[in-house]
Short mmCIF file of C-alpha atoms in Angstrom, two decimals:
data_model
loop_
_atom_site.label_atom_id
_atom_site.label_comp_id
_atom_site.label_asym_id
_atom_site.label_seq_id
_atom_site.Cartn_x
_atom_site.Cartn_y
_atom_site.Cartn_z
CA UNK A 278 37.25 -39.41 58.86
CA UNK A 279 33.95 -38.21 60.33
CA UNK A 280 32.27 -34.87 59.86
CA UNK A 281 29.56 -33.14 61.85
CA UNK A 282 26.28 -32.82 60.01
CA UNK A 283 24.24 -30.19 61.84
CA UNK A 284 25.73 -27.28 59.87
CA UNK A 285 26.86 -27.83 56.30
CA UNK A 286 26.94 -26.01 53.02
CA UNK A 287 23.92 -28.19 52.23
CA UNK A 288 21.99 -25.64 54.29
CA UNK A 289 22.43 -23.57 51.13
CA UNK A 290 21.22 -25.05 47.88
CA UNK A 291 23.55 -25.52 44.94
CA UNK A 292 21.56 -22.79 43.19
CA UNK A 293 22.11 -20.37 46.09
CA UNK A 294 25.86 -21.02 46.14
CA UNK A 295 26.10 -20.61 42.37
CA UNK A 296 24.05 -17.41 42.59
CA UNK A 297 26.31 -16.03 45.33
CA UNK A 298 29.42 -16.66 43.25
CA UNK A 299 27.83 -15.11 40.16
CA UNK A 300 26.68 -12.01 42.01
CA UNK A 301 30.14 -11.61 43.53
CA UNK A 302 31.41 -10.00 46.69
CA UNK A 303 31.05 -6.37 45.64
CA UNK A 304 27.38 -6.71 44.74
CA UNK A 305 26.59 -8.78 47.82
CA UNK A 306 28.38 -6.34 50.10
CA UNK A 307 26.43 -3.39 48.75
CA UNK A 308 23.16 -5.33 48.79
CA UNK A 309 23.66 -6.60 52.33
CA UNK A 310 23.67 -3.16 53.91
CA UNK A 311 26.05 -4.58 56.50
CA UNK A 312 29.15 -2.42 56.84
CA UNK A 313 31.01 -5.12 58.77
CA UNK A 314 30.26 -7.95 56.33
CA UNK A 315 33.42 -7.21 54.33
CA UNK A 316 36.67 -8.68 55.63
CA UNK A 317 39.83 -6.55 55.69
CA UNK A 318 40.76 -5.94 52.02
CA UNK A 319 44.34 -6.96 52.80
CA UNK A 320 43.07 -10.56 52.75
CA UNK A 321 43.31 -11.46 49.07
CA UNK A 322 43.28 -14.42 46.71
CA UNK A 323 46.65 -16.03 45.97
CA UNK A 324 45.72 -16.77 42.35
CA UNK A 325 43.59 -14.67 40.00
CA UNK A 326 40.12 -15.97 39.30
CA UNK A 327 39.70 -17.90 42.53
CA UNK A 328 36.19 -17.85 43.94
CA UNK A 329 34.24 -19.81 46.53
CA UNK A 330 30.90 -19.77 48.32
CA UNK A 331 30.07 -21.99 51.24
CA UNK A 332 29.12 -22.28 54.88
CA UNK A 333 31.71 -20.85 57.26
CA UNK A 334 33.56 -23.03 59.74
CA UNK A 335 35.36 -20.60 62.07
CA UNK A 336 38.47 -21.23 64.13
CA UNK A 337 41.24 -19.36 65.87
CA UNK A 338 44.93 -20.25 65.93
CA UNK A 339 47.70 -19.09 68.23
CA UNK A 340 50.49 -17.08 66.56
CA UNK A 341 52.70 -19.49 64.60
CA UNK A 342 50.64 -22.54 65.66
CA UNK A 343 48.29 -24.41 63.28
CA UNK A 344 46.99 -27.22 65.50
CA UNK A 345 43.46 -25.78 65.39
CA UNK A 346 43.44 -26.13 61.60
CA UNK A 347 44.29 -29.84 61.82
CA UNK A 348 41.47 -30.33 64.33
CA UNK A 349 39.06 -28.41 62.12
CA UNK A 350 39.88 -30.65 59.18
CA UNK A 351 38.21 -33.54 61.04
CA UNK A 352 35.31 -31.53 62.44
CA UNK A 353 34.28 -29.23 59.59
CA UNK A 354 31.32 -30.46 57.51
CA UNK A 355 31.90 -31.17 53.83
CA UNK A 356 31.47 -28.08 51.71
CA UNK A 357 32.68 -25.76 54.47
CA UNK A 358 34.97 -22.79 53.98
CA UNK A 359 37.50 -22.65 56.81
CA UNK A 360 37.64 -19.14 58.27
CA UNK A 361 40.80 -18.80 60.35
CA UNK A 362 41.78 -15.96 62.65
CA UNK A 363 45.51 -15.72 63.29
CA UNK A 364 45.16 -12.13 64.53
CA UNK A 365 47.19 -10.96 61.55
CA UNK A 366 50.30 -12.97 62.45
CA UNK A 367 51.74 -14.11 59.12
CA UNK A 368 53.31 -17.57 59.02
CA UNK A 369 52.91 -20.65 56.84
CA UNK A 370 49.85 -22.08 58.59
CA UNK A 371 48.67 -23.80 55.38
CA UNK A 372 50.43 -25.42 52.45
CA UNK A 373 50.21 -28.26 49.96
CA UNK A 374 49.75 -31.03 52.54
CA UNK A 375 46.70 -29.37 54.08
CA UNK A 376 45.37 -28.59 50.60
CA UNK A 377 45.45 -32.27 49.70
CA UNK A 378 43.81 -33.08 53.05
CA UNK A 379 41.15 -30.45 52.35
CA UNK A 380 40.34 -32.05 49.01
CA UNK A 381 39.83 -35.42 50.68
CA UNK A 382 37.72 -33.87 53.46
CA UNK A 383 35.54 -31.89 51.07
CA UNK A 384 36.65 -28.48 52.33
CA UNK A 385 35.67 -25.89 49.74
CA UNK A 386 38.18 -23.14 50.51
CA UNK A 387 40.22 -21.20 53.05
CA UNK A 388 40.06 -17.64 54.36
CA UNK A 389 42.84 -16.82 56.82
CA UNK A 390 43.96 -13.69 58.59
CA UNK A 391 47.48 -15.08 58.61
CA UNK A 392 49.67 -16.66 55.98
CA UNK A 393 50.14 -19.63 53.67
CA UNK A 394 52.96 -21.14 51.63
CA UNK A 395 53.51 -23.61 48.75
CA UNK A 396 51.85 -21.07 46.47
CA UNK A 397 52.76 -22.78 43.20
CA UNK A 398 51.20 -26.03 44.39
CA UNK A 399 48.06 -24.36 45.71
CA UNK A 400 47.67 -22.48 42.44
CA UNK A 401 48.18 -25.62 40.37
CA UNK A 402 45.54 -27.42 42.44
CA UNK A 403 43.15 -24.46 41.99
CA UNK A 404 42.26 -24.50 45.66
CA UNK A 405 40.58 -21.21 46.67
CA UNK A 406 42.77 -19.52 49.30
CA UNK A 407 42.35 -15.97 50.58
CA UNK A 408 45.10 -14.81 52.91
CA UNK A 409 46.81 -11.81 54.45
CA UNK A 410 50.26 -12.92 53.38
CA UNK A 411 52.74 -15.55 52.24
CA UNK A 412 55.48 -16.93 54.46
CA UNK A 413 57.99 -19.76 54.29
CA UNK A 414 58.06 -19.84 58.10
CA UNK A 415 56.49 -23.04 59.41
CA UNK A 416 54.29 -23.50 62.47
CA UNK A 417 54.19 -25.54 65.65
CA UNK A 418 51.25 -27.65 66.85
CA UNK A 419 50.73 -26.95 70.52
CA UNK A 420 47.44 -25.11 71.12
CA UNK A 421 43.94 -24.68 69.73
CA UNK A 422 42.22 -21.56 71.09
CA UNK A 423 38.89 -22.07 69.31
CA UNK A 424 37.47 -24.57 66.82
CA UNK A 425 33.97 -24.17 65.42
CA UNK A 426 32.98 -21.39 67.80
CA UNK A 427 31.78 -17.88 66.85
CA UNK A 428 34.56 -15.32 66.57
CA UNK A 429 35.52 -12.19 64.65
CA UNK A 430 37.73 -12.03 61.59
CA UNK A 431 39.22 -8.54 61.23
CA UNK A 432 36.09 -7.14 62.88
CA UNK A 433 33.60 -9.21 60.89
CA UNK A 434 31.49 -11.58 63.01
CA UNK A 435 31.67 -15.22 61.90
CA UNK A 436 29.61 -18.15 63.14
CA UNK A 437 29.40 -21.69 61.81
CA UNK A 438 26.95 -21.73 58.93
CA UNK A 439 27.29 -18.08 57.91
CA UNK A 440 27.74 -17.68 54.17
CA UNK A 441 31.28 -16.97 53.00
CA UNK A 442 31.69 -15.56 49.49
CA UNK A 443 35.19 -14.76 48.24
CA UNK A 444 36.60 -13.75 44.87
CA UNK A 445 39.09 -11.36 43.26
CA UNK A 446 37.40 -8.38 44.92
CA UNK A 447 37.67 -9.68 48.46
CA UNK A 448 35.79 -11.65 51.11
CA UNK A 449 32.25 -11.13 52.42
CA UNK A 450 30.63 -13.02 55.28
CA UNK A 451 26.83 -12.88 55.56
CA UNK A 452 24.88 -13.98 58.66
CA UNK A 453 23.02 -17.21 57.89
CA UNK A 454 19.62 -15.75 58.82
CA UNK A 455 20.06 -12.89 56.35
CA UNK A 456 21.34 -14.87 53.37
CA UNK A 457 18.01 -15.27 51.48
CA UNK A 458 17.27 -11.54 51.73
CA UNK A 459 20.84 -10.59 50.78
CA UNK A 460 20.73 -12.83 47.72
CA UNK A 461 17.39 -11.38 46.66
CA UNK A 462 18.61 -7.79 47.03
CA UNK A 463 21.87 -8.73 45.33
CA UNK A 464 19.99 -10.15 42.34
CA UNK A 465 17.92 -6.96 42.08
CA UNK A 466 21.10 -4.89 42.08
CA UNK A 467 22.74 -7.19 39.53
CA UNK A 468 19.74 -6.97 37.21
CA UNK A 469 19.56 -3.18 37.56
CA UNK A 470 23.25 -2.84 36.67
CA UNK A 471 22.72 -5.10 33.66
CA UNK A 472 19.98 -2.78 32.43
CA UNK A 473 22.25 0.24 32.97
CA UNK A 474 25.01 -1.36 30.94
CA UNK A 475 22.58 -2.12 28.12
CA UNK A 476 21.53 1.53 28.13
CA UNK A 477 25.15 2.67 28.09
CA UNK A 478 25.79 0.54 25.02
CA UNK A 479 22.84 2.29 23.37
CA UNK A 480 24.41 5.71 23.93
CA UNK A 481 22.97 6.92 27.21
CA UNK A 482 25.32 8.35 29.83
CA UNK A 483 25.99 7.53 33.45
CA UNK A 484 24.98 11.07 34.46
CA UNK A 485 21.48 10.51 33.08
CA UNK A 486 21.10 6.92 34.18
CA UNK A 487 22.28 7.54 37.73
CA UNK A 488 20.30 10.74 38.22
CA UNK A 489 23.38 12.96 38.16
CA UNK A 490 22.50 15.19 35.23
CA UNK A 491 22.14 18.24 37.49
CA UNK A 492 25.89 18.17 37.95
CA UNK A 493 26.59 18.81 34.25
CA UNK A 494 26.50 22.56 34.66
CA UNK A 495 27.67 22.71 38.26
CA UNK A 496 30.46 25.25 38.86
#
């Protein structure tokens, strides 16, 4: 199996990917300043504790048709996170077979505005999947609207190479050109919150620490 090499998660260092996962989606969303960087909160992990960070590989499927996913499995660079738009149509586009194939192809995770199945197997394999729903209904293989091309996922722009970060809080997609700045601002926010929590443990209050003390005596 061959993989394209021009856009890979190697465009992000291992340290950057680890930092993104540590910072988490909530911190990165706030730090990004991009209101449309957060994917619809209805798209959630299928097993608690799942997290992934990697370069996006976007694709679109027709309702109830997963051919584009099979094509993407051969084209997506190793380390990619597949980002699949099914326009909210929930069916079993992904299951254990594709999870095993993803492991062999080096795919890091899946974000899909659609559905998956074989939940017990995906959970046991600890493959990071973030989906709108679960469905036993299978799919046909007859069309592939878009593979590897820029698109929108629930209103969030996605292009190959953008940074996908997903965890228990949700899914955030950051434009590739803005990733270094977003990580830097995210680290600043993370460090500030750590200092606040230290102060809280020492007896200070959130009203004082967040500049809200004027509200103590508000009517």
